[in-house]
């Protein structure tokens, strides 16, 4: 049920999404294919790409299909490397973490929204961030935050934030490798 994708658009901006469909099995996979199809089609048809509009479109498609008994969380953003600006929308996925290199702190987005497939007329918000050199944006699914150890304690958002600060001086590949190692050790 977890899915991520990105696409470099003709103007150099990068569209990124991460999503998690409830449940397992073929039905969750089919919902993910629907999400991928809507996003891919939208990116090909429209020049103006807004996360809130894309999420609203996916939500309406999911709600309009009576046979879909799933919901999905999503975070969708568009990053412009030329201006280092980021626009994003959140459909119930959890916070977007941003490490701010100049202050050596990790902030979490406050923008929230209902998961897709619950309420057809739900309105999603659009947020904007200005990034600076050295800043890090981290996306994840609940497979990270809800990873359990032997006493059923979750890895949690607090640890993700702490680890991102700890590994901020590393390159992206090393950050990922360290997170995977930490999760393996945490879950034994």
mmCIF file of C-alpha atoms in Angstrom:
data_model
loop_
_atom_site.group_PDB
_atom_site.id
_atom_site.type_symbol
_atom_site.label_atom_id
_atom_site.label_comp_id
_atom_site.label_asym_id
_atom_site.label_seq_id
_atom_site.Cartn_x
_atom_site.Cartn_y
_atom_site.Cartn_z
ATOM 1 C CA UNK A 1 0.000 0.000 0.000
ATOM 2 C CA UNK A 2 2.983 2.379 0.177
ATOM 3 C CA UNK A 3 3.880 4.299 -2.954
ATOM 4 C CA UNK A 4 6.201 7.101 -3.938
ATOM 5 C CA UNK A 5 6.976 8.732 -7.242
ATOM 6 C CA UNK A 6 8.592 11.833 -8.670
ATOM 7 C CA UNK A 7 8.702 13.521 -12.027
ATOM 8 C CA UNK A 8 10.954 16.243 -13.375
ATOM 9 C CA UNK A 9 8.719 18.631 -15.267
ATOM 10 C CA UNK A 10 9.613 20.495 -18.463
ATOM 11 C CA UNK A 11 10.417 23.711 -16.581
ATOM 12 C CA UNK A 12 12.849 21.946 -14.210
ATOM 13 C CA UNK A 13 10.543 21.736 -11.206
ATOM 14 C CA UNK A 14 10.248 18.372 -9.480
ATOM 15 C CA UNK A 15 6.859 16.933 -8.492
ATOM 16 C CA UNK A 16 7.014 14.378 -5.666
ATOM 17 C CA UNK A 17 4.358 12.295 -3.956
ATOM 18 C CA UNK A 18 4.312 9.728 -1.224
ATOM 19 C CA UNK A 19 1.154 7.848 -0.411
ATOM 20 C CA UNK A 20 -0.108 4.993 1.734
ATOM 21 C CA UNK A 21 -3.318 3.089 1.001
ATOM 22 C CA UNK A 22 -5.151 1.489 3.906
ATOM 23 C CA UNK A 23 -5.035 -2.276 4.094
ATOM 24 C CA UNK A 24 -3.147 -4.757 2.012
ATOM 25 C CA UNK A 25 -3.759 -7.052 -0.950
ATOM 26 C CA UNK A 26 -4.647 -6.516 -4.568
ATOM 27 C CA UNK A 27 -7.380 -3.975 -3.772
ATOM 28 C CA UNK A 28 -4.822 -1.664 -2.093
ATOM 29 C CA UNK A 29 -2.552 -2.086 -5.123
ATOM 30 C CA UNK A 30 -5.395 -1.177 -7.477
ATOM 31 C CA UNK A 31 -6.097 2.013 -5.515
ATOM 32 C CA UNK A 32 -2.417 2.892 -5.762
ATOM 33 C CA UNK A 33 -2.569 2.371 -9.544
ATOM 34 C CA UNK A 34 -5.567 4.723 -9.634
ATOM 35 C CA UNK A 35 -3.587 7.366 -7.701
ATOM 36 C CA UNK A 36 -0.593 6.965 -10.009
ATOM 37 C CA UNK A 37 -2.826 7.249 -13.083
ATOM 38 C CA UNK A 38 -4.579 10.406 -11.881
ATOM 39 C CA UNK A 39 -1.277 12.097 -10.951
ATOM 40 C CA UNK A 40 0.492 11.078 -14.179
ATOM 41 C CA UNK A 41 -2.432 12.245 -16.301
ATOM 42 C CA UNK A 42 -2.736 15.521 -14.407
ATOM 43 C CA UNK A 43 0.978 16.274 -14.777
ATOM 44 C CA UNK A 44 0.789 15.651 -18.536
ATOM 45 C CA UNK A 45 -2.344 17.727 -19.122
ATOM 46 C CA UNK A 46 -1.860 20.835 -17.020
ATOM 47 C CA UNK A 47 0.897 23.438 -16.825
ATOM 48 C CA UNK A 48 -0.176 24.763 -13.434
ATOM 49 C CA UNK A 49 0.591 22.093 -10.881
ATOM 50 C CA UNK A 50 -0.787 22.590 -7.382
ATOM 51 C CA UNK A 51 -0.730 19.910 -4.713
ATOM 52 C CA UNK A 52 -4.092 20.904 -3.284
ATOM 53 C CA UNK A 53 -5.757 20.557 -6.703
ATOM 54 C CA UNK A 54 -4.151 17.199 -7.455
ATOM 55 C CA UNK A 55 -5.115 15.762 -4.057
ATOM 56 C CA UNK A 56 -8.664 17.097 -4.417
ATOM 57 C CA UNK A 57 -8.904 15.453 -7.859
ATOM 58 C CA UNK A 58 -7.669 12.087 -6.556
ATOM 59 C CA UNK A 59 -10.064 12.348 -3.615
ATOM 60 C CA UNK A 60 -13.046 12.996 -5.880
ATOM 61 C CA UNK A 61 -12.131 10.057 -8.121
ATOM 62 C CA UNK A 62 -11.767 7.729 -5.120
ATOM 63 C CA UNK A 63 -15.032 8.912 -3.537
ATOM 64 C CA UNK A 64 -16.844 8.604 -6.873
ATOM 65 C CA UNK A 65 -15.971 4.934 -7.199
ATOM 66 C CA UNK A 66 -18.499 3.127 -4.981
ATOM 67 C CA UNK A 67 -16.547 -0.136 -5.084
ATOM 68 C CA UNK A 68 -13.456 1.423 -3.479
ATOM 69 C CA UNK A 69 -13.618 0.722 0.245
ATOM 70 C CA UNK A 70 -10.152 2.064 0.988
ATOM 71 C CA UNK A 71 -8.736 5.399 1.967
ATOM 72 C CA UNK A 72 -5.259 6.734 1.295
ATOM 73 C CA UNK A 73 -2.965 9.300 2.814
ATOM 74 C CA UNK A 74 -0.784 11.437 0.579
ATOM 75 C CA UNK A 75 1.695 14.251 0.634
ATOM 76 C CA UNK A 76 2.395 15.956 -2.673
ATOM 77 C CA UNK A 77 4.940 18.662 -3.300
ATOM 78 C CA UNK A 78 6.539 20.598 -6.095
ATOM 79 C CA UNK A 79 10.127 21.747 -5.614
ATOM 80 C CA UNK A 80 11.654 24.469 -7.761
ATOM 81 C CA UNK A 81 15.457 24.055 -7.657
ATOM 82 C CA UNK A 82 15.978 27.468 -9.294
ATOM 83 C CA UNK A 83 14.264 29.354 -6.463
ATOM 84 C CA UNK A 84 14.597 26.644 -3.759
ATOM 85 C CA UNK A 85 10.883 27.013 -3.088
ATOM 86 C CA UNK A 86 8.593 24.167 -2.124
ATOM 87 C CA UNK A 87 4.791 24.036 -2.381
ATOM 88 C CA UNK A 88 3.015 21.125 -0.742
ATOM 89 C CA UNK A 89 -0.321 19.728 0.312
ATOM 90 C CA UNK A 90 -1.090 17.008 2.804
ATOM 91 C CA UNK A 91 -3.966 14.557 2.772
ATOM 92 C CA UNK A 92 -3.676 12.950 6.204
ATOM 93 C CA UNK A 93 -0.156 11.644 5.729
ATOM 94 C CA UNK A 94 1.670 13.065 8.730
ATOM 95 C CA UNK A 95 4.088 15.954 8.977
ATOM 96 C CA UNK A 96 6.724 16.907 6.451
ATOM 97 C CA UNK A 97 10.053 17.286 8.269
ATOM 98 C CA UNK A 98 12.397 20.089 7.235
ATOM 99 C CA UNK A 99 15.880 20.348 8.692
ATOM 100 C CA UNK A 100 17.014 23.989 8.725
ATOM 101 C CA UNK A 101 20.794 24.033 8.346
ATOM 102 C CA UNK A 102 21.296 27.641 9.445
ATOM 103 C CA UNK A 103 19.663 26.967 12.838
ATOM 104 C CA UNK A 104 20.385 23.201 13.087
ATOM 105 C CA UNK A 105 16.731 22.472 13.935
ATOM 106 C CA UNK A 106 14.134 20.188 12.454
ATOM 107 C CA UNK A 107 10.644 21.604 11.973
ATOM 108 C CA UNK A 108 7.453 19.762 11.155
ATOM 109 C CA UNK A 109 4.738 21.078 8.856
ATOM 110 C CA UNK A 110 1.487 22.034 10.491
ATOM 111 C CA UNK A 111 -0.646 21.593 7.375
ATOM 112 C CA UNK A 112 -3.088 18.728 7.633
ATOM 113 C CA UNK A 113 -5.993 17.324 5.651
ATOM 114 C CA UNK A 114 -8.322 14.370 5.590
ATOM 115 C CA UNK A 115 -7.115 11.203 3.886
ATOM 116 C CA UNK A 116 -8.427 10.706 0.365
ATOM 117 C CA UNK A 117 -11.525 8.601 -0.156
ATOM 118 C CA UNK A 118 -13.446 9.736 2.925
ATOM 119 C CA UNK A 119 -15.313 12.943 2.050
ATOM 120 C CA UNK A 120 -15.799 13.899 -1.601
ATOM 121 C CA UNK A 121 -15.999 17.672 -1.143
ATOM 122 C CA UNK A 122 -13.039 17.956 1.205
ATOM 123 C CA UNK A 123 -10.820 20.988 0.556
ATOM 124 C CA UNK A 124 -7.046 20.602 0.828
ATOM 125 C CA UNK A 125 -4.639 23.406 1.709
ATOM 126 C CA UNK A 126 -1.489 24.510 -0.068
ATOM 127 C CA UNK A 127 1.596 25.564 1.917
ATOM 128 C CA UNK A 128 4.802 27.187 0.724
ATOM 129 C CA UNK A 129 8.298 26.938 2.148
ATOM 130 C CA UNK A 130 11.480 28.694 1.191
ATOM 131 C CA UNK A 131 14.478 26.401 1.488
ATOM 132 C CA UNK A 132 18.117 27.418 1.868
ATOM 133 C CA UNK A 133 21.389 25.682 1.099
ATOM 134 C CA UNK A 134 21.895 22.714 3.388
ATOM 135 C CA UNK A 135 18.204 22.332 4.289
ATOM 136 C CA UNK A 136 16.807 18.793 4.129
ATOM 137 C CA UNK A 137 13.230 17.726 3.409
ATOM 138 C CA UNK A 138 12.317 14.254 4.647
ATOM 139 C CA UNK A 139 9.411 12.157 3.451
ATOM 140 C CA UNK A 140 8.456 8.811 4.981
ATOM 141 C CA UNK A 141 5.540 6.463 5.497
ATOM 142 C CA UNK A 142 4.152 5.040 8.712
ATOM 143 C CA UNK A 143 6.365 2.004 8.143
ATOM 144 C CA UNK A 144 9.101 4.144 9.705
ATOM 145 C CA UNK A 145 7.207 5.841 12.520
ATOM 146 C CA UNK A 146 5.126 2.781 13.470
ATOM 147 C CA UNK A 147 8.051 0.337 13.453
ATOM 148 C CA UNK A 148 7.908 -1.581 16.772
ATOM 149 C CA UNK A 149 10.632 -2.841 19.019
ATOM 150 C CA UNK A 150 10.381 -5.983 21.161
ATOM 151 C CA UNK A 151 8.258 -4.233 23.816
ATOM 152 C CA UNK A 152 5.814 -2.839 21.203
ATOM 153 C CA UNK A 153 7.177 0.708 21.472
ATOM 154 C CA UNK A 154 6.990 2.646 18.177
ATOM 155 C CA UNK A 155 10.000 4.324 16.571
ATOM 156 C CA UNK A 156 7.826 7.459 16.433
ATOM 157 C CA UNK A 157 7.990 10.981 15.052
ATOM 158 C CA UNK A 158 10.266 12.232 17.831
ATOM 159 C CA UNK A 159 13.009 9.733 16.932
ATOM 160 C CA UNK A 160 12.683 10.550 13.229
ATOM 161 C CA UNK A 161 13.201 14.225 14.021
ATOM 162 C CA UNK A 162 16.154 13.512 16.349
ATOM 163 C CA UNK A 163 17.831 11.202 13.825
ATOM 164 C CA UNK A 164 17.413 13.726 11.002
ATOM 165 C CA UNK A 165 19.203 16.337 13.116
ATOM 166 C CA UNK A 166 21.903 13.814 14.027
ATOM 167 C CA UNK A 167 22.540 12.846 10.382
ATOM 168 C CA UNK A 168 22.082 16.268 8.783
ATOM 169 C CA UNK A 169 25.761 16.644 7.866
ATOM 170 C CA UNK A 170 25.708 13.422 5.824
ATOM 171 C CA UNK A 171 24.778 13.074 2.164
ATOM 172 C CA UNK A 172 21.276 11.766 1.311
ATOM 173 C CA UNK A 173 22.454 8.186 0.662
ATOM 174 C CA UNK A 174 24.209 8.063 4.045
ATOM 175 C CA UNK A 175 21.163 9.521 5.808
ATOM 176 C CA UNK A 176 18.985 6.765 4.357
ATOM 177 C CA UNK A 177 21.516 4.035 5.191
ATOM 178 C CA UNK A 178 21.726 5.266 8.786
ATOM 179 C CA UNK A 179 17.934 5.362 9.131
ATOM 180 C CA UNK A 180 17.637 1.805 7.795
ATOM 181 C CA UNK A 181 20.355 0.613 10.200
ATOM 182 C CA UNK A 182 18.661 2.384 13.135
ATOM 183 C CA UNK A 183 15.283 0.841 12.260
ATOM 184 C CA UNK A 184 16.817 -2.632 11.972
ATOM 185 C CA UNK A 185 18.501 -2.243 15.356
ATOM 186 C CA UNK A 186 15.355 -0.785 16.929
ATOM 187 C CA UNK A 187 13.150 -3.644 15.696
ATOM 188 C CA UNK A 188 15.816 -6.285 16.441
#
